[in-house]
Coordinates of C-alpha atoms and ligand atoms in Angstrom, one line a residue:
X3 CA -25.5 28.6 -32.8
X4 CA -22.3 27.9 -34.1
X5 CA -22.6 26.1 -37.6
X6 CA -20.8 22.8 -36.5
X7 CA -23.4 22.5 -33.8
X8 CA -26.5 22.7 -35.9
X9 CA -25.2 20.3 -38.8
X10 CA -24.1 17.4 -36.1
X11 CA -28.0 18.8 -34.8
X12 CA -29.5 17.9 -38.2
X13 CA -27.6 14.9 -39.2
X14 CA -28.5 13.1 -35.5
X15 CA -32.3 14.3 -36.1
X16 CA -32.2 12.1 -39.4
X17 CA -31.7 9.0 -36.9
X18 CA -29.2 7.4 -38.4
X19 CA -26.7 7.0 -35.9
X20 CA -29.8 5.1 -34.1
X21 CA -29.4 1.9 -35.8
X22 CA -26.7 -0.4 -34.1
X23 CA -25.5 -1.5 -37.0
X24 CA -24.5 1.4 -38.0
X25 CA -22.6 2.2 -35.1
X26 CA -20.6 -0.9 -35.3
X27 CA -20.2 0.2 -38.8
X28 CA -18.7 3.6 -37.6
X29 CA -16.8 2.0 -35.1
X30 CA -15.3 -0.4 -37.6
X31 CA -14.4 2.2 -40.5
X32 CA -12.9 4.4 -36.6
X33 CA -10.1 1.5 -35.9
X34 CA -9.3 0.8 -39.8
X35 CA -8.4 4.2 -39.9
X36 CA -6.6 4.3 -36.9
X37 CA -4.9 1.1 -37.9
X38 CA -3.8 3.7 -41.6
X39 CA -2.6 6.0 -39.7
X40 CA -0.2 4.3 -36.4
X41 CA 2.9 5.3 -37.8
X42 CA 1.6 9.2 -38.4
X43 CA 0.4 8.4 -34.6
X44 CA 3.9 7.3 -33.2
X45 CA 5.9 9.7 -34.8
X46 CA 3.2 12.5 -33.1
X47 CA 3.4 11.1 -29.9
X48 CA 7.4 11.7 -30.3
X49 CA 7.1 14.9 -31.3
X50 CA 5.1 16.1 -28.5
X51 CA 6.1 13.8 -25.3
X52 CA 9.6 12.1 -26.9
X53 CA 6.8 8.8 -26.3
X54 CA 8.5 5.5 -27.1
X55 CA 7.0 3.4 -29.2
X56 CA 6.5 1.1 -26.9
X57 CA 4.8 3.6 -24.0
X58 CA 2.8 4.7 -27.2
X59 CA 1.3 1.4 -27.7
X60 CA 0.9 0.0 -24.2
X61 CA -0.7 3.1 -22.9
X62 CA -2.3 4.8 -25.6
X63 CA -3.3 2.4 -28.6
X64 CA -3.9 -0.4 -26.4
X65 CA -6.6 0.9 -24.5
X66 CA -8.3 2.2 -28.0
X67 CA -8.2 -1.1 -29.8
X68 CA -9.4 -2.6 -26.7
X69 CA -12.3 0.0 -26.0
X70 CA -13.2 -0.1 -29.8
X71 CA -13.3 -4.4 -29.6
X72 CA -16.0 -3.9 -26.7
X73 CA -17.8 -1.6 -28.6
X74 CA -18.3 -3.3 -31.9
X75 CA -19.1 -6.4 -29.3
X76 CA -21.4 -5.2 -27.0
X77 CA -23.2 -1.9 -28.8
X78 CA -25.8 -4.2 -30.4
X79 CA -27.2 -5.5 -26.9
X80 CA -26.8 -2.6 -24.9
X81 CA -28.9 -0.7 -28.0
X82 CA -31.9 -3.0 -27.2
X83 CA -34.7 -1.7 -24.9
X84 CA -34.2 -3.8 -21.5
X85 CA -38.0 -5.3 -19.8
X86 CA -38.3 -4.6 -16.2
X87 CA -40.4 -5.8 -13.7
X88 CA -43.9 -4.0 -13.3
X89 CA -45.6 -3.2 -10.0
X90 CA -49.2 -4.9 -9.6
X91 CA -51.0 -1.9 -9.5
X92 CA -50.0 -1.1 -12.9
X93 CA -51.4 -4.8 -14.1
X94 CA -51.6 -5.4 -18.0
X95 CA -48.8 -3.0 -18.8
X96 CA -44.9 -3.5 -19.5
X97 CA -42.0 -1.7 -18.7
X98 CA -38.3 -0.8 -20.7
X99 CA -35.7 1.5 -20.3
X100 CA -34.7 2.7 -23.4
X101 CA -31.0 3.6 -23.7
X102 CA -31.1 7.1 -25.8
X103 CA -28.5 8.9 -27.0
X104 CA -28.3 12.6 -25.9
X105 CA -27.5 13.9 -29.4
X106 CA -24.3 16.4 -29.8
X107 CA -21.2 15.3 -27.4
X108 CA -18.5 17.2 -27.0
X109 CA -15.4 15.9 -25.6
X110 CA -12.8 17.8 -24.5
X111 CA -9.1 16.2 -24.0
X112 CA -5.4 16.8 -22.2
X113 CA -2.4 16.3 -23.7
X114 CA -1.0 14.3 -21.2
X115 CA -2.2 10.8 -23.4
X116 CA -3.6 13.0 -26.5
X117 CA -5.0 9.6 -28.4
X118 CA -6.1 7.5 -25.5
X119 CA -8.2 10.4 -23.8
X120 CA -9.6 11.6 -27.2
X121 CA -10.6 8.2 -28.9
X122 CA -11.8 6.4 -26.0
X123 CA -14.4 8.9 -24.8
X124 CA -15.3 9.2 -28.7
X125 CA -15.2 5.3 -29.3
X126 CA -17.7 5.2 -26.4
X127 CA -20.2 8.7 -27.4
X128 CA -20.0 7.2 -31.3
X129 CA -21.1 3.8 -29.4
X130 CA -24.1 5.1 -27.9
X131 CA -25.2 6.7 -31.3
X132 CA -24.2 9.8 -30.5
X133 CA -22.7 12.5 -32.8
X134 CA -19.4 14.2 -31.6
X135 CA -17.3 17.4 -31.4
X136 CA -14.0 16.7 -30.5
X137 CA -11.4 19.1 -29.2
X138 CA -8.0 17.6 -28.4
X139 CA -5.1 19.7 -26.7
X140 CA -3.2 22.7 -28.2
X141 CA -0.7 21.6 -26.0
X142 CA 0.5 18.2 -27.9
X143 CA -0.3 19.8 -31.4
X144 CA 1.3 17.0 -33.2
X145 CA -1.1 14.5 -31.9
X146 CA -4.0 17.0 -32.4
X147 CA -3.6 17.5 -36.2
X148 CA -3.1 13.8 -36.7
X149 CA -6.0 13.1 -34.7
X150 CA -8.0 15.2 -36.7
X151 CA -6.4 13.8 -39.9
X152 CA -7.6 10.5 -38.8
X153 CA -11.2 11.7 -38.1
X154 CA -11.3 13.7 -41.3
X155 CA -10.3 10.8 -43.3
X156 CA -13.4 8.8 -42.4
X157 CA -16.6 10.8 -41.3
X158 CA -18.5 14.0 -42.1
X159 CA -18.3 16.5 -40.1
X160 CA -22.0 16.3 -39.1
X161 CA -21.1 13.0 -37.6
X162 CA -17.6 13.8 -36.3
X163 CA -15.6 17.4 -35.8
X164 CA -12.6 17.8 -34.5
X165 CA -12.1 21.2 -33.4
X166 CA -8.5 22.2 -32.6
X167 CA -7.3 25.3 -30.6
X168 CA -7.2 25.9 -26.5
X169 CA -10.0 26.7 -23.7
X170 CA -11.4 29.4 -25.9
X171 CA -12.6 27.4 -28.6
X172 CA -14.5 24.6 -25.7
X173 CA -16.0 27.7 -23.8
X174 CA -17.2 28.6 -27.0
X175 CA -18.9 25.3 -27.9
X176 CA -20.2 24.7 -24.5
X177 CA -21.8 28.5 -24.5
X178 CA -23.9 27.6 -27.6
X179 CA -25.3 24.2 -25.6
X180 CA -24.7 20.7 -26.4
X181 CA -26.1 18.0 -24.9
X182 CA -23.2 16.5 -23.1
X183 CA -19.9 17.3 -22.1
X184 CA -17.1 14.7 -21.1
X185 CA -14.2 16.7 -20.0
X186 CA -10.5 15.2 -19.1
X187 CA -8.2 18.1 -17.7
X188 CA -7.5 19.5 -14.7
X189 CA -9.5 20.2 -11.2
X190 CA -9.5 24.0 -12.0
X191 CA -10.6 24.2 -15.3
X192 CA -13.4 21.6 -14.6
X193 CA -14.8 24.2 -12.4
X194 CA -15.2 26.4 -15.1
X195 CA -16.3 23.6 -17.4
X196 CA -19.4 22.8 -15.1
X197 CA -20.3 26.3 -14.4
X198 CA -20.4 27.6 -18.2
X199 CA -22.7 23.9 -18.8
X200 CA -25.0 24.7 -15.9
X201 CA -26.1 27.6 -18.4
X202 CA -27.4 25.5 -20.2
X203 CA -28.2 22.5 -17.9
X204 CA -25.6 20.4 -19.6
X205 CA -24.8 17.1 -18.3
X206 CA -21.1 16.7 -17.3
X207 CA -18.6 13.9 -17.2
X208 CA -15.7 15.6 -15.6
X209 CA -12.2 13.4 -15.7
X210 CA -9.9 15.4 -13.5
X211 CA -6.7 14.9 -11.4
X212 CA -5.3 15.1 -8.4
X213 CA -3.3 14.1 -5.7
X214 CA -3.0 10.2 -5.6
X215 CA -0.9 8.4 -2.6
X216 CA 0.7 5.5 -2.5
X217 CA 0.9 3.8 1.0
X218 CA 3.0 1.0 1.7
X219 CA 2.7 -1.3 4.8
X220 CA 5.5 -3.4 6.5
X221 CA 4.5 -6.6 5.3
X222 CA 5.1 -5.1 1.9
X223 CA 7.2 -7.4 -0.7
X224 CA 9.7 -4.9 -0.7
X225 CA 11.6 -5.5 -4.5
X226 CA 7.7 -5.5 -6.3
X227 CA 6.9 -2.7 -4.8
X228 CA 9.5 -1.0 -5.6
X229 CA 9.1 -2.1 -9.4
X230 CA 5.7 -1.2 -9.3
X231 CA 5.7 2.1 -7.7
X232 CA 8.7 3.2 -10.2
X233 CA 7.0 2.1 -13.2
X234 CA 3.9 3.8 -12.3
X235 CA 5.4 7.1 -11.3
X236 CA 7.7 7.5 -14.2
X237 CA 6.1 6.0 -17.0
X238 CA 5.0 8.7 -19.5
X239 CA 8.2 11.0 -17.0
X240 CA 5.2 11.0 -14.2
X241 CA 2.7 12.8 -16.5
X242 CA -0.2 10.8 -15.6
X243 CA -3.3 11.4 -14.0
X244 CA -3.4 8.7 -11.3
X245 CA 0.8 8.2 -11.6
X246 CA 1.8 8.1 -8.0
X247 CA 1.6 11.1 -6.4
X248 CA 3.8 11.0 -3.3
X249 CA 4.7 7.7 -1.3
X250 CA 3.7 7.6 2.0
X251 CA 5.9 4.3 3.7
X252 CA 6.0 2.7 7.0
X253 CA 9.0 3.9 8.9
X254 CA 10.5 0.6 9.4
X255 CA 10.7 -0.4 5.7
X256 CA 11.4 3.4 4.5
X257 CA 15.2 2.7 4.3
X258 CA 15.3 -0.2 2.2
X259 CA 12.3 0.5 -0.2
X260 CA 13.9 4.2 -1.2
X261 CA 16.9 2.1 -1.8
X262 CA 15.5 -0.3 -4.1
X263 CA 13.4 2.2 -5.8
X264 CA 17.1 3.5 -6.2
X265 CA 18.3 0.7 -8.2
X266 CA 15.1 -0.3 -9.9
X267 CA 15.1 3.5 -11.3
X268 CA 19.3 2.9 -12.5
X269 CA 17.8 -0.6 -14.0
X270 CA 14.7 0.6 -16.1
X271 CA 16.7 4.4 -17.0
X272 CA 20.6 3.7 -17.0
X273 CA 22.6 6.2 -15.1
X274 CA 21.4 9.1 -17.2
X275 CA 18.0 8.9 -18.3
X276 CA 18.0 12.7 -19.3
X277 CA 20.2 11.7 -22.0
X278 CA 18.0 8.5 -23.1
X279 CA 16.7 9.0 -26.2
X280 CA 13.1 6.7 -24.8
X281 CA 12.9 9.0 -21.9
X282 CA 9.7 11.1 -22.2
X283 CA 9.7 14.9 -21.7
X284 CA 7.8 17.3 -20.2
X285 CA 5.3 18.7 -22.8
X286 CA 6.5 22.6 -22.5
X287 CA 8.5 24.9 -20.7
X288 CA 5.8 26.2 -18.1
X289 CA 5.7 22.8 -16.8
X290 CA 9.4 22.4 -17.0
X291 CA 10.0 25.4 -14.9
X292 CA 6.9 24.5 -12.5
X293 CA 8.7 21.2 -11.5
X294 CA 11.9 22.6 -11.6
X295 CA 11.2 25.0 -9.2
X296 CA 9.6 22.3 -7.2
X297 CA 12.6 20.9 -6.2
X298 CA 14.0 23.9 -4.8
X299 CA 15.0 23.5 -1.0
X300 CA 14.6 20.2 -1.0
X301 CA 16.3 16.8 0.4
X302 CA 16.8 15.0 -2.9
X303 CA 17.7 11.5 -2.2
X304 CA 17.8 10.0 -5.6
X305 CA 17.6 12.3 -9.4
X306 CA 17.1 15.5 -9.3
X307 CA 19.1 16.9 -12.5
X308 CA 17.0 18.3 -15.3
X309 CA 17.9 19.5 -19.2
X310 CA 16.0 22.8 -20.3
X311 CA 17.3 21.7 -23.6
X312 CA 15.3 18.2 -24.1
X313 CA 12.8 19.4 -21.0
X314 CA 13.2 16.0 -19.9
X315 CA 13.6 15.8 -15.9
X316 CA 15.3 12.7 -13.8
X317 CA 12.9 10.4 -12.2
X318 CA 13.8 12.1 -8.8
X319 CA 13.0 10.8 -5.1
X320 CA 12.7 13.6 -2.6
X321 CA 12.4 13.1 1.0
X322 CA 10.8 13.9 3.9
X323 CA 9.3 17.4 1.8
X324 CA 7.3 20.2 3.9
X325 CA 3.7 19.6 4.1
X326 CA 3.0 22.6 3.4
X327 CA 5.1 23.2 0.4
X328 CA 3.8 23.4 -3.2
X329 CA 5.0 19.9 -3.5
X330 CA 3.0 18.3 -0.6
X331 CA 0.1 20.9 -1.9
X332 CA -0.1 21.0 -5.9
X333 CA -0.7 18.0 -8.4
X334 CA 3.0 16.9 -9.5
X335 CA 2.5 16.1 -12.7
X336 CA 6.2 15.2 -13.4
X337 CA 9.0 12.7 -12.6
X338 CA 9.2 13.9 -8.9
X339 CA 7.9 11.4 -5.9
X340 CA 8.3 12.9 -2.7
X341 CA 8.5 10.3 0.4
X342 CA 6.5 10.6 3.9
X343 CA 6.4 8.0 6.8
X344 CA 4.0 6.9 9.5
X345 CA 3.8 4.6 12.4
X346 CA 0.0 3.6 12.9
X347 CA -2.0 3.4 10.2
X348 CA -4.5 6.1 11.4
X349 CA -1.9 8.9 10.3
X350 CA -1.4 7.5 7.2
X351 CA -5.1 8.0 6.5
X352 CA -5.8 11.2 9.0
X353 CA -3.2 12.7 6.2
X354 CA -4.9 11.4 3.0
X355 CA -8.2 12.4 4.4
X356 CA -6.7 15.9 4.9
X357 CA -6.6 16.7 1.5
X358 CA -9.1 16.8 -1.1
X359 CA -10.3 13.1 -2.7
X360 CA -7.7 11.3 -5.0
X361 CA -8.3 10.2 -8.1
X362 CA -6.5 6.7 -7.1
X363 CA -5.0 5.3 -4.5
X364 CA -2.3 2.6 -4.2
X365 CA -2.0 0.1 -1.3
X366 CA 1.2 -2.1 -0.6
X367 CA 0.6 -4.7 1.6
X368 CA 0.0 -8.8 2.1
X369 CA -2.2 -7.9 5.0
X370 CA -5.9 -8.3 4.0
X371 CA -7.7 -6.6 7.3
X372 CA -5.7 -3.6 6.4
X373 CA -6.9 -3.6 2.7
X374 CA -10.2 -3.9 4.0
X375 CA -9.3 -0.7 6.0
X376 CA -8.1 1.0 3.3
X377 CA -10.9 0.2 0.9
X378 CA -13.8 0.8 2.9
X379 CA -12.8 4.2 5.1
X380 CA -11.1 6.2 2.2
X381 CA -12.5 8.0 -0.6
X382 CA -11.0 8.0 -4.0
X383 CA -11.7 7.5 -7.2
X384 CA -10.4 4.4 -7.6
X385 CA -7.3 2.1 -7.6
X386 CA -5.1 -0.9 -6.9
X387 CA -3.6 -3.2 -4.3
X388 CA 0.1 -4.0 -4.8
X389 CA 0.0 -2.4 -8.0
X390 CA -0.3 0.8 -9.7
X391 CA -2.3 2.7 -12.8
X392 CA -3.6 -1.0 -14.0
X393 CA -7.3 -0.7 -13.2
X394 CA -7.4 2.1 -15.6
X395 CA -7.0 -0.7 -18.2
X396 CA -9.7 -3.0 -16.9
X397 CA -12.9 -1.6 -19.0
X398 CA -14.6 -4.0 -17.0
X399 CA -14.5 -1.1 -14.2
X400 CA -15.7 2.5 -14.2
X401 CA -13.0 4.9 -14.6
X402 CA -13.5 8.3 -13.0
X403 CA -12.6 10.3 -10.0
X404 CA -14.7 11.9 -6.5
X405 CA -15.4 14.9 -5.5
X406 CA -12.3 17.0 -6.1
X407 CA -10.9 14.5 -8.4
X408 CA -13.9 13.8 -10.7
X409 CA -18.1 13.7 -11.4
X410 CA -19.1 10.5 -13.4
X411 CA -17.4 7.6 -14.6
X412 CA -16.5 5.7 -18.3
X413 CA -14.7 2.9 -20.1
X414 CA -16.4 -0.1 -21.1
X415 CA -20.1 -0.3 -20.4
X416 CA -19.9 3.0 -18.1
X417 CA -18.8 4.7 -21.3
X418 CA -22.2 3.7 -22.9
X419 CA -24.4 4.2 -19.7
X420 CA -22.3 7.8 -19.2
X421 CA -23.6 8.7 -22.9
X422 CA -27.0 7.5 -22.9
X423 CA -30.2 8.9 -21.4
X424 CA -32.1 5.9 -19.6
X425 CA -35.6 6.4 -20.8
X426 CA -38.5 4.6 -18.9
X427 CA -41.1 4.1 -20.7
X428 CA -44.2 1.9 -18.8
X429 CA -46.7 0.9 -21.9
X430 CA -50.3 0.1 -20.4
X431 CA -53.4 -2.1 -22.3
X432 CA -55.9 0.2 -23.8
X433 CA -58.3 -2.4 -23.6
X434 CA -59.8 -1.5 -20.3
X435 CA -59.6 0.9 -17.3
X436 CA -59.3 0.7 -13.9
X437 CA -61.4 3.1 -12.3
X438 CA -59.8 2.9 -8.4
X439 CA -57.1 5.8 -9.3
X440 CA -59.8 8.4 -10.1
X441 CA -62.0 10.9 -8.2
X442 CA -64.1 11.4 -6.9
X443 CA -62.1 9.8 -4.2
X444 CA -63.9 7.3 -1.1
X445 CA -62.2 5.8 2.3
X446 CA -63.3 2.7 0.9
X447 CA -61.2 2.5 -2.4
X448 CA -57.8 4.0 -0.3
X449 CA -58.2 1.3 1.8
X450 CA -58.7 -1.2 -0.8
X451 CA -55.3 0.6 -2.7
X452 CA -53.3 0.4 1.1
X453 CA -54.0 -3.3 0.7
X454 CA -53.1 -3.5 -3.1
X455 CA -49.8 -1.4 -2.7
Ligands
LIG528 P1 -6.2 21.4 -18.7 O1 -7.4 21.4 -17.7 O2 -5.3 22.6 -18.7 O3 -6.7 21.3 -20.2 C1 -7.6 20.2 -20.6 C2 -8.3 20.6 -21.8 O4 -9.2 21.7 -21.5 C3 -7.5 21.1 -23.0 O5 -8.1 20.6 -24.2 C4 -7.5 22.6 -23.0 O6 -7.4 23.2 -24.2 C5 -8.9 22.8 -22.4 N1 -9.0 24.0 -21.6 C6 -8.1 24.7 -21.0 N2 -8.6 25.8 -20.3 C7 -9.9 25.8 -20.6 C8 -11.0 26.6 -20.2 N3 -10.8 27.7 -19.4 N4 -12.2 26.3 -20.6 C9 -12.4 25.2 -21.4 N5 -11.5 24.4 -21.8 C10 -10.2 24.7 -21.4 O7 -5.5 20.1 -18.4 P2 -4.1 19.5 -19.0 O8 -3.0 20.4 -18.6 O9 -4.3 19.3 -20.5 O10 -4.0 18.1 -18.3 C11 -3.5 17.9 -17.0 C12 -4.6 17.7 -16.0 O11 -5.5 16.8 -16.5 C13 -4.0 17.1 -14.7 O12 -4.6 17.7 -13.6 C14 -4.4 15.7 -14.8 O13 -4.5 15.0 -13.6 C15 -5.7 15.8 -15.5 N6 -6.0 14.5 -16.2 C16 -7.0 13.8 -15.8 C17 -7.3 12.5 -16.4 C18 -8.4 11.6 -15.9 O14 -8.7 10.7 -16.7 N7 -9.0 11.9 -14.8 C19 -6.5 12.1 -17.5 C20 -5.5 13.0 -17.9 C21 -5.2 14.2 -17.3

């Protein structure tokens, strides 16, 4: 076993991250540190994705300060055993679910938002009295060494590790056995993630990505929409796991959405947003020359020009793609929204259905029996009516994908249910005994027990 795995072993076996109040404790010391350390964080977040400040607040400390103020606020109740109702039978005896922690956690993160994806899963493992390995990206390795600065400065590494290098060094983790995994990353290597933790019956939480459509009805308010849709695609230069994966618009209103998305793109990126020094960029050259090459062959209606220099890519609206090219096929993962239209709404969802299940889905529309529609006959992970990427800030709501897109779900209170193990315990009188359940058995006491049950 590798070394870091038996201390964090040891040190949860002492049972001190069992006491609530020393979780809140934790969690406290957690978001002073963080606090110490946001400039170290901002500048990172440059370094690796040219982040603004501003992107690197709203979408990336935000959601930790927010997920650490539950925490602190809710840990104590959620820690306490919960009653539940007894059946008769079982008369004279009590019944609680204890929430347990599962011990050693490791987390495993992107680099796509390298602090929100690491600290929230951690704020919420630490929550649950857990002990954690962490193992950020090698891929934003700015963020990762400041992330494990941050950690480094306030816990022992029996309580907290961070771990840095690539898949290698997470195979090698899971392969010794802890006793939960929460993975963020993509569909493919979740695969690999679940079958090396079925070797050792390792419960999973796996955040992964896909393909997430937009549809947009008639009845749309055109100019929102618009907003909406381009903020959500190109925030973060489309790098996000439920950004807007490809617009699919009713032919009638096709014309003057792309046009306004036009504009709204000129208004919130100036003529030449490869040149803007708040434009993020793509985190490397593989990824550069993957969506580069995307655009190859195809009817570019608004971007398109790209700098290998900056690896920063226009927000670019391409239309009417080929289904079957890698565009209509792959994950985008960039600033590049391709455009489809339909007439009735059954091919809009005959296509969605057609591919695997999206982690989100976005609906434009005023009309509420086609939201019902929408909501009730497709499967995704989750999502958002005339809006986009917001319910992932709701920690209210379960965040996490289906099928292709996702096993398990976490943020607020899921967070703590996703890294607890509900023990039921049913606690009987000892005072006296029931003989009824026992054998020898008789016709007479089943039918009394029928009657009973
Ligand atoms: P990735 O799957 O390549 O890597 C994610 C993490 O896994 C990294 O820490 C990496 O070092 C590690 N890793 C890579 N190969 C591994 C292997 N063979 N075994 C074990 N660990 C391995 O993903 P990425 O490129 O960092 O992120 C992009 C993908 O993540 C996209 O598909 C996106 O949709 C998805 N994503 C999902 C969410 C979500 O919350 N659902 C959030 C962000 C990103």
């Amino acid at each position: 076993m590798t070394v870091i795995i038996h201390q964090q072993r040891q040190y949860f076996n002492t049972g001190e991250t069992l006491d609530p109040s020393y979780r809140i404790a934790q969690l406290k010391k957690l978001k002073q540190a963080i606090k110490d350390h946001d400039y170290f964080i901002y500048d990172a977040l440059r370094k690796d994705l040219n982040k603004p400040l501003f992107e690197s607040y709203a979408t990336e400390l935000a959601s930790v300060y927010s997920e650490l103020d539950y925490m602190i606020k809710h840990v104590r109740n959620f820690a306490r055993p919960k009653r539940v109702g007894t059946s008769l039978a079982h008369f004279y005896s009590k019944s609680h679910i204890h929430q347990e922690p599962y011990g050693t956690v490791l987390i495993i993160a992107p680099w796509n938002y390298p602090i929100q994806l690491s600290f929230v899963p951690l704020i919420g493992a630490l929550a649950a009295g857990n002990t954690v390995i962490l193992k950020p990206s090698e891929m934003a390795p700015a963020t990762s060494h400041i992330i494990k600065a941050i950690i480094e400065s306030v816990f022992p590494r029996e309580y907290v590790a961070v771990e840095e290098g690539d898949g290698s060094v997470s195979q090698a983790l899971l392969q010794e056995g802890v006793d939960y995994c929460l993975f963020t990353g993509s569909s493919q290597v979740g695969k690999s993630i679940m079958e090396t933790a079925s070797q050792s019956l390792t419960p999973v939480t796996l955040e992964l990505g896909g393909k997430s459509p937009v549809i947009v009805a008639p009845d749309t308010n055109i100019k929102h929409a618009a907003q909406r849709i381009v903020w959500g695609k190109f925030v973060n230069a489309g790098q996000t796991c439920i950004a807007p994966d490809y617009l699919i618009v009713h032919e009638d209103i096709k014309d003057e959405l792309i046009q306004k998305m036009s504009e709204v793109i000129h208004e919130f990126y100036g003529m030449s947003p490869v040149t803007q020094p708040d434009y993020p960029r793509i985190i490397n050259q593989k990824h550069f020359d993957r969506l580069t090459a995307l655009l190859e062959g195809t009817t570019i209606y608004h971007g398109g020009k790209s700098d290998p220099e900056t690896l920063t890519i226009e927000p670019t609206i391409v239309l009417d793609p080929d289904l079957d090219s890698e565009l209509m096929q792959e994950e985008i993962f960039g600033p590049i929204l391709p455009v489809i239209t339909y007439q009735e709404t059954g091919e809009a969802v005959n296509f969605i259905r057609s591919k695997e299940k999206p982690l989100a889905l976005y609906l434009f529309t005023q009309n509420n029996t086609l939201k019902k529609y929408i909501k009730t006959h497709v499967s995704f992970g989750g999502g958002a009516i005339n809006d986009t990427l917001i319910h992932q800030s709701n920690h209210n709501m379960p965040f996490g994908g289906v099928g292709n897109s996702g096993i398990g779900a976490y943020h607020g209170k899921y967070s703590l249910e996703t890294f607890s193990h509900p023990k039921a315990i049913l606690e009987k009188t000892d005072a006296f005994d029931i003989k009824l359940r026992y054998p020898p058995y008789t016709d007479t006491i089943l039918k009394v027990l029928q009657k009973f049950l």
